[in-house]
XYZ file of C-alpha atoms in Angstrom:
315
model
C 83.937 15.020 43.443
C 84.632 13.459 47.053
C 81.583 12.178 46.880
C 82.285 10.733 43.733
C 85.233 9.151 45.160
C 84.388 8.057 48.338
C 81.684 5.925 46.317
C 84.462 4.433 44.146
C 86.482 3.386 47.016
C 83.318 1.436 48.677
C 83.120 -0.283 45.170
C 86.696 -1.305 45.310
C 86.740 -2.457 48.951
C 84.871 -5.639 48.730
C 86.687 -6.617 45.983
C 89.969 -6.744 48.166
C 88.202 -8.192 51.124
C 87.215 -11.360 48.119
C 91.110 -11.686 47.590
C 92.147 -10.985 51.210
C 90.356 -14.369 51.765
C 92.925 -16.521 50.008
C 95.206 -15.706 52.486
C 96.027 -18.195 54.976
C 97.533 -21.637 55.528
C 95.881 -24.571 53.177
C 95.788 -28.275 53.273
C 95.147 -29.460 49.946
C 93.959 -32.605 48.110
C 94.752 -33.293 44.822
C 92.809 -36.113 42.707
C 96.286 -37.664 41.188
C 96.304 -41.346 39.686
C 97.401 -43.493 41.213
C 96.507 -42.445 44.395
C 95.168 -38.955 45.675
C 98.306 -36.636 47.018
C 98.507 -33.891 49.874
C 99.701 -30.799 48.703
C 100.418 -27.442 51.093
C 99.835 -23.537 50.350
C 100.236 -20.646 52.260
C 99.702 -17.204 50.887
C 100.110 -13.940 52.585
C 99.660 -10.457 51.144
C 97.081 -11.918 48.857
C 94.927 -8.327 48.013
C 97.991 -6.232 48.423
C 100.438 -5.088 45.731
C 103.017 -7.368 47.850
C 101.254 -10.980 47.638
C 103.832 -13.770 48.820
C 103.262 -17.889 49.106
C 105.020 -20.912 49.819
C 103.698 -24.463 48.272
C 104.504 -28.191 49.147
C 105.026 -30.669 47.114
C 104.892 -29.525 43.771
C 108.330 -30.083 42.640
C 110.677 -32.433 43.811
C 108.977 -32.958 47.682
C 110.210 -28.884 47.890
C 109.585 -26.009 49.943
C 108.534 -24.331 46.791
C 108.357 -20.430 46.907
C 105.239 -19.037 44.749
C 106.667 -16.464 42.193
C 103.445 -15.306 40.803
C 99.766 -14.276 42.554
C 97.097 -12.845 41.078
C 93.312 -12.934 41.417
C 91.260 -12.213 38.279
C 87.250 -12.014 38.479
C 87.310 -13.904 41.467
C 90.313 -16.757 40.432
C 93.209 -17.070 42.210
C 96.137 -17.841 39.756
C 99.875 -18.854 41.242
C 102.408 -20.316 39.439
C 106.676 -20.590 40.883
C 109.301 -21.480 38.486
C 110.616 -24.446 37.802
C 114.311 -24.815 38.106
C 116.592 -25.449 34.602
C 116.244 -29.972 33.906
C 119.498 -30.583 32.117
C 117.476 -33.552 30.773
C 114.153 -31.727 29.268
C 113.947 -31.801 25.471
C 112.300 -28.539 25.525
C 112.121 -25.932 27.721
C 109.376 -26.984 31.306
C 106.664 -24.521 31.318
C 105.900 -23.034 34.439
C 102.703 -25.241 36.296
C 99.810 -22.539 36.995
C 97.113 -23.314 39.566
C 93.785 -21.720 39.388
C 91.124 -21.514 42.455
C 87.973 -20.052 43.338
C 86.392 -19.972 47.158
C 83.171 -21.942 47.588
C 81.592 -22.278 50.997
C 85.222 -21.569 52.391
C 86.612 -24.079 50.407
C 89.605 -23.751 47.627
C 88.426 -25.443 44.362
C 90.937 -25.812 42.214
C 93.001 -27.066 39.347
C 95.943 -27.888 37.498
C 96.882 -27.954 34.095
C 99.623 -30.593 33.628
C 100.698 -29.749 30.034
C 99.650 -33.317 29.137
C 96.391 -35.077 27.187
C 93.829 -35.540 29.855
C 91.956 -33.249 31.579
C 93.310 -30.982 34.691
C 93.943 -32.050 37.719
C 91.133 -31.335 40.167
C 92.030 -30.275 44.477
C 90.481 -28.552 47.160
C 91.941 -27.237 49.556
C 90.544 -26.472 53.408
C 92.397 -23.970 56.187
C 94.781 -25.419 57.864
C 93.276 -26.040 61.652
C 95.111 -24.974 65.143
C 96.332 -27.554 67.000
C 96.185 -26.951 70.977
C 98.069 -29.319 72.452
C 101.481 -28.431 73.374
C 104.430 -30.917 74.528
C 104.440 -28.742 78.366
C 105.025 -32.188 80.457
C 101.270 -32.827 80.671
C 101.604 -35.998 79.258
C 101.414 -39.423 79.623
C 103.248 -42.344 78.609
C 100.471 -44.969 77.517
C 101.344 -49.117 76.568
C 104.379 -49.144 73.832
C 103.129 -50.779 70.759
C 105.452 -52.492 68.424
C 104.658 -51.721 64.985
C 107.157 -53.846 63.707
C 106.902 -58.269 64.991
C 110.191 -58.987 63.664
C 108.757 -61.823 61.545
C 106.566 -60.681 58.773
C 104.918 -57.074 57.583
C 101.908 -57.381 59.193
C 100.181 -54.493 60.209
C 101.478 -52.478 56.934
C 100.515 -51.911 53.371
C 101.067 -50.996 50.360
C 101.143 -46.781 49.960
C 100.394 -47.471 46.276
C 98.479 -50.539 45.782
C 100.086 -50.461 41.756
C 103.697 -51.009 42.646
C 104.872 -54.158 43.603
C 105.224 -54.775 47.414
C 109.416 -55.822 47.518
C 109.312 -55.713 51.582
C 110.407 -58.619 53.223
C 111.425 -60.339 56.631
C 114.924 -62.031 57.066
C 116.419 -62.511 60.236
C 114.711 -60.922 62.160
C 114.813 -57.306 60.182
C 112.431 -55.478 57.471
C 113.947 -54.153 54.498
C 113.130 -53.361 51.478
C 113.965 -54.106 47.736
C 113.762 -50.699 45.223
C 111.855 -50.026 43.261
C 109.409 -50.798 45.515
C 106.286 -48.850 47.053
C 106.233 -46.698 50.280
C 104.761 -48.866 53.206
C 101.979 -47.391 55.386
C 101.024 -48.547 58.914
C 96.871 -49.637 59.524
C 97.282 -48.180 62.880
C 96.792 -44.181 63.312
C 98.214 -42.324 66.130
C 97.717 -38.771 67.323
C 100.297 -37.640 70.569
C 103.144 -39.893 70.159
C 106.853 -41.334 71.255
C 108.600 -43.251 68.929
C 111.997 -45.281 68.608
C 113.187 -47.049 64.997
C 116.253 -48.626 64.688
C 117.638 -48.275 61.157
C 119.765 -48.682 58.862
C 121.022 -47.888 55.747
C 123.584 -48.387 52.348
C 125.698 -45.622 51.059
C 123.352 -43.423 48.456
C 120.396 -43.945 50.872
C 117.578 -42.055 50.997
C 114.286 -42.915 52.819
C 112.030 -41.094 55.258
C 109.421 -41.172 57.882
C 106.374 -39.959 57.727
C 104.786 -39.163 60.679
C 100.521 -39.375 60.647
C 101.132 -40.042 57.486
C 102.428 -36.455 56.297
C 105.263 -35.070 58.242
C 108.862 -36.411 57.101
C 111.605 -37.102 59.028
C 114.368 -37.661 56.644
C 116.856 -40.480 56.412
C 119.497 -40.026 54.756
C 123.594 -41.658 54.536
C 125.128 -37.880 55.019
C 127.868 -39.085 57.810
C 130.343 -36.418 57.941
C 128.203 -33.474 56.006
C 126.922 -30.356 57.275
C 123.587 -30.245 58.466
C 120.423 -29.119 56.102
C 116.911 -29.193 55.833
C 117.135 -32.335 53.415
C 119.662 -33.690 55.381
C 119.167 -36.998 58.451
C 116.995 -36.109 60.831
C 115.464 -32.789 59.019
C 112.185 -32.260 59.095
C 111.870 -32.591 55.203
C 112.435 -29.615 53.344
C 111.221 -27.513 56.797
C 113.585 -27.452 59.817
C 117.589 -29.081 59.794
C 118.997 -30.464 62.538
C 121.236 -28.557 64.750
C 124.217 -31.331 64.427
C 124.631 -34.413 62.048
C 124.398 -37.256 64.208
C 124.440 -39.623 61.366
C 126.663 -42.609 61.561
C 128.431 -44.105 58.666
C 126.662 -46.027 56.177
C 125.927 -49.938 57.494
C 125.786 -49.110 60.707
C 122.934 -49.245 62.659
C 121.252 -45.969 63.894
C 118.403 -44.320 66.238
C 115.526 -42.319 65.907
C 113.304 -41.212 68.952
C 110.873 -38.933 68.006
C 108.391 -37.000 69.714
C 105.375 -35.664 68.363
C 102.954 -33.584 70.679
C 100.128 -31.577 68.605
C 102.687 -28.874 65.729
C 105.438 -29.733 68.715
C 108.285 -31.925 67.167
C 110.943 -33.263 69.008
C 113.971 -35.642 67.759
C 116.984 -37.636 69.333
C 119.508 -39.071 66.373
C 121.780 -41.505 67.943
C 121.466 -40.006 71.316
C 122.152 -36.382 70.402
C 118.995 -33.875 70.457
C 118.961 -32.229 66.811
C 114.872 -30.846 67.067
C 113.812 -29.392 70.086
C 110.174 -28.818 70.175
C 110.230 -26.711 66.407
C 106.854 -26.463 65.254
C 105.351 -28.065 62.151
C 103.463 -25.423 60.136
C 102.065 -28.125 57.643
C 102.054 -30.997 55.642
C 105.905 -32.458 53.228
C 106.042 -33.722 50.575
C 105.648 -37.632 51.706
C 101.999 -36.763 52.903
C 99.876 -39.320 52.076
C 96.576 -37.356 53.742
C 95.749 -33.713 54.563
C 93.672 -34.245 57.646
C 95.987 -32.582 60.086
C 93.421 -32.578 62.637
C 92.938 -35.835 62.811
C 95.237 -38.935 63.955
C 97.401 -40.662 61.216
C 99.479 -43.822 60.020
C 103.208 -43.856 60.256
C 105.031 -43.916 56.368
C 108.552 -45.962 55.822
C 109.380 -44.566 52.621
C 110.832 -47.470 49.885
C 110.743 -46.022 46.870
C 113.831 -44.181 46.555
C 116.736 -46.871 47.939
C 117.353 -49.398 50.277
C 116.571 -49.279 54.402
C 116.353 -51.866 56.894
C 113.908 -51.853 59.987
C 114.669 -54.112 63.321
C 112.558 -51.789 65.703
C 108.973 -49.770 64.861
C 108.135 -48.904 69.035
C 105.301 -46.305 69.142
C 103.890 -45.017 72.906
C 100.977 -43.206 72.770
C 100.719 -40.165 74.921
C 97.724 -39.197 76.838
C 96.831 -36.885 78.856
């Protein structure tokens, strides 16, 4: 009989070692139209009867927490619940996303609920980043991202929506609906100072190598949160608001050293070297290892640019 069962628990063991290999942090992306979009998974537990997983951006740019994990034959199924729309005819159905491994590799899809077939992604493991911000570094030759007389050096995030960004006096703003903008430089280490501002209702964001948002938002007065100014979107709030009113002009200075974040709001230190574990919702790319465009989101409401300084950092 011990035997017996010592031979059944060898059977059973690779079969949790198979699901024990979802676990992990994952940089996903997903074949949407118009453009491809970066998703972000992490599961833990995966393989024990306490599986638990976080996923960005599958609903509203959100932190979303996974409610259900399972792994079937070799498929990984997770699904999290949507919260009540007040606007839905019918009641949402939960969005379930299926995966297998290959070559160490998540291959995946999602069924939208709508005609056309599912929505292919992969998904690779998130990589370590080294480099720390531990005064090592170098201040290389500031670059101005921004001429003060015409949008050169950007693009269009989505090549289908018209491009309502324009130059007057001397400042860049744009004209909603409108499409992100995306810088054709890519930067890895970094400094960086934007002057700003904004209209009351504004939200915009920047992305930084083109998937890590720092938010902008008019919230002068509120308490600080995770999508408030200055937050690293839907990840880290600022210690203080340091948000002016609405139509003044404001101040980010952010520094960006390997997962290291740091950033100044009008002066006043409200991230202090938190780390990044992975990709928000405005990422545009899932390479984390590699360097990456700066994003001046435009879709939602209005902003205004006079300043885009970016210093390099080297060691």
């Amino acid at each position: 009989m011990r035997t017996l069962l010592a031979v059944a628990l060898l059977a059973a063991c690779p079969a949790f070692s198979a699901d024990a290999d979802f676990n992990g942090r994952w940089d996903i992306t997903a074949n949407t139209k118009p453009r491809p979009r970066a998703w972000w998974l992490e599961l833990t537990g995966v393989g024990t009867p306490s599986p638990a997983g976080k996923f960005v951006s599958a609903y509203a740019g959100d932190m979303n927490k996974v409610d259900t994990i399972s792994v079937e034959n070799g498929e990984l199924r997770f699904s999290f619940n949507l919260p009540p729309n007040r606007n839905a005819k019918a009641p949402q159905a939960n969005p379930v996303y299926r995966a297998r491994l290959v070559n160490g590799k998540l291959e995946g899809t999602l069924a939208t609920g709508q005609a056309g077939p599912p929505v292919q992604w992969t998904g690779v493991r998130s990589p370590s980043i080294p480099d720390k911000d531990d005064g090592t570094w170098k201040e290389g030759t500031p670059i101005a991202l921004f001429n003060g007389k015409d949008i050169s050096g950007w693009k269009a995030l989505n090549p289908e929506t018209e491009m309502k960004w324009t130059v007057q006096d001397g400042v860049l703003r744009n004209a909603p609906p409108t499409t992100d903008i995306i810088s054709e430089q890519k930067f890895w280490n970094f400094k960086l100072h934007v002057d700003f501002r904004i209209v009351a209702r504004s939200n915009s964001g920047i992305g930084l190598r083109g998937r890590y948002e720092i938010q902008i938002l008019e919230d002068y007065g509120r308490p600080p949160n995770t999508h408030g100014a200055a937050a690293l979107y839907s990840r880290v709030a600022p210690s203080v608001n340091a948000s002016k009113p609405a139509g003044e002009w404001q101040s980010y200075d952010i520094r960006l050293v390997g997962r290291q974040l740091t950033v100044v709001h009008n002066g006043t230190k409200v991230l202090d070297k938190v780390e990044v574990e992975g990709l928000t919702a405005i990422a545009a790319n899932s390479d984390e290892a590699e360097p990456g465009p700066f994003i001046v989101q435009g879709d939602h409401s209005y902003v205004e640019i006079k300043s885009f300084v970016v210093t390099p950092l080297v060691h």
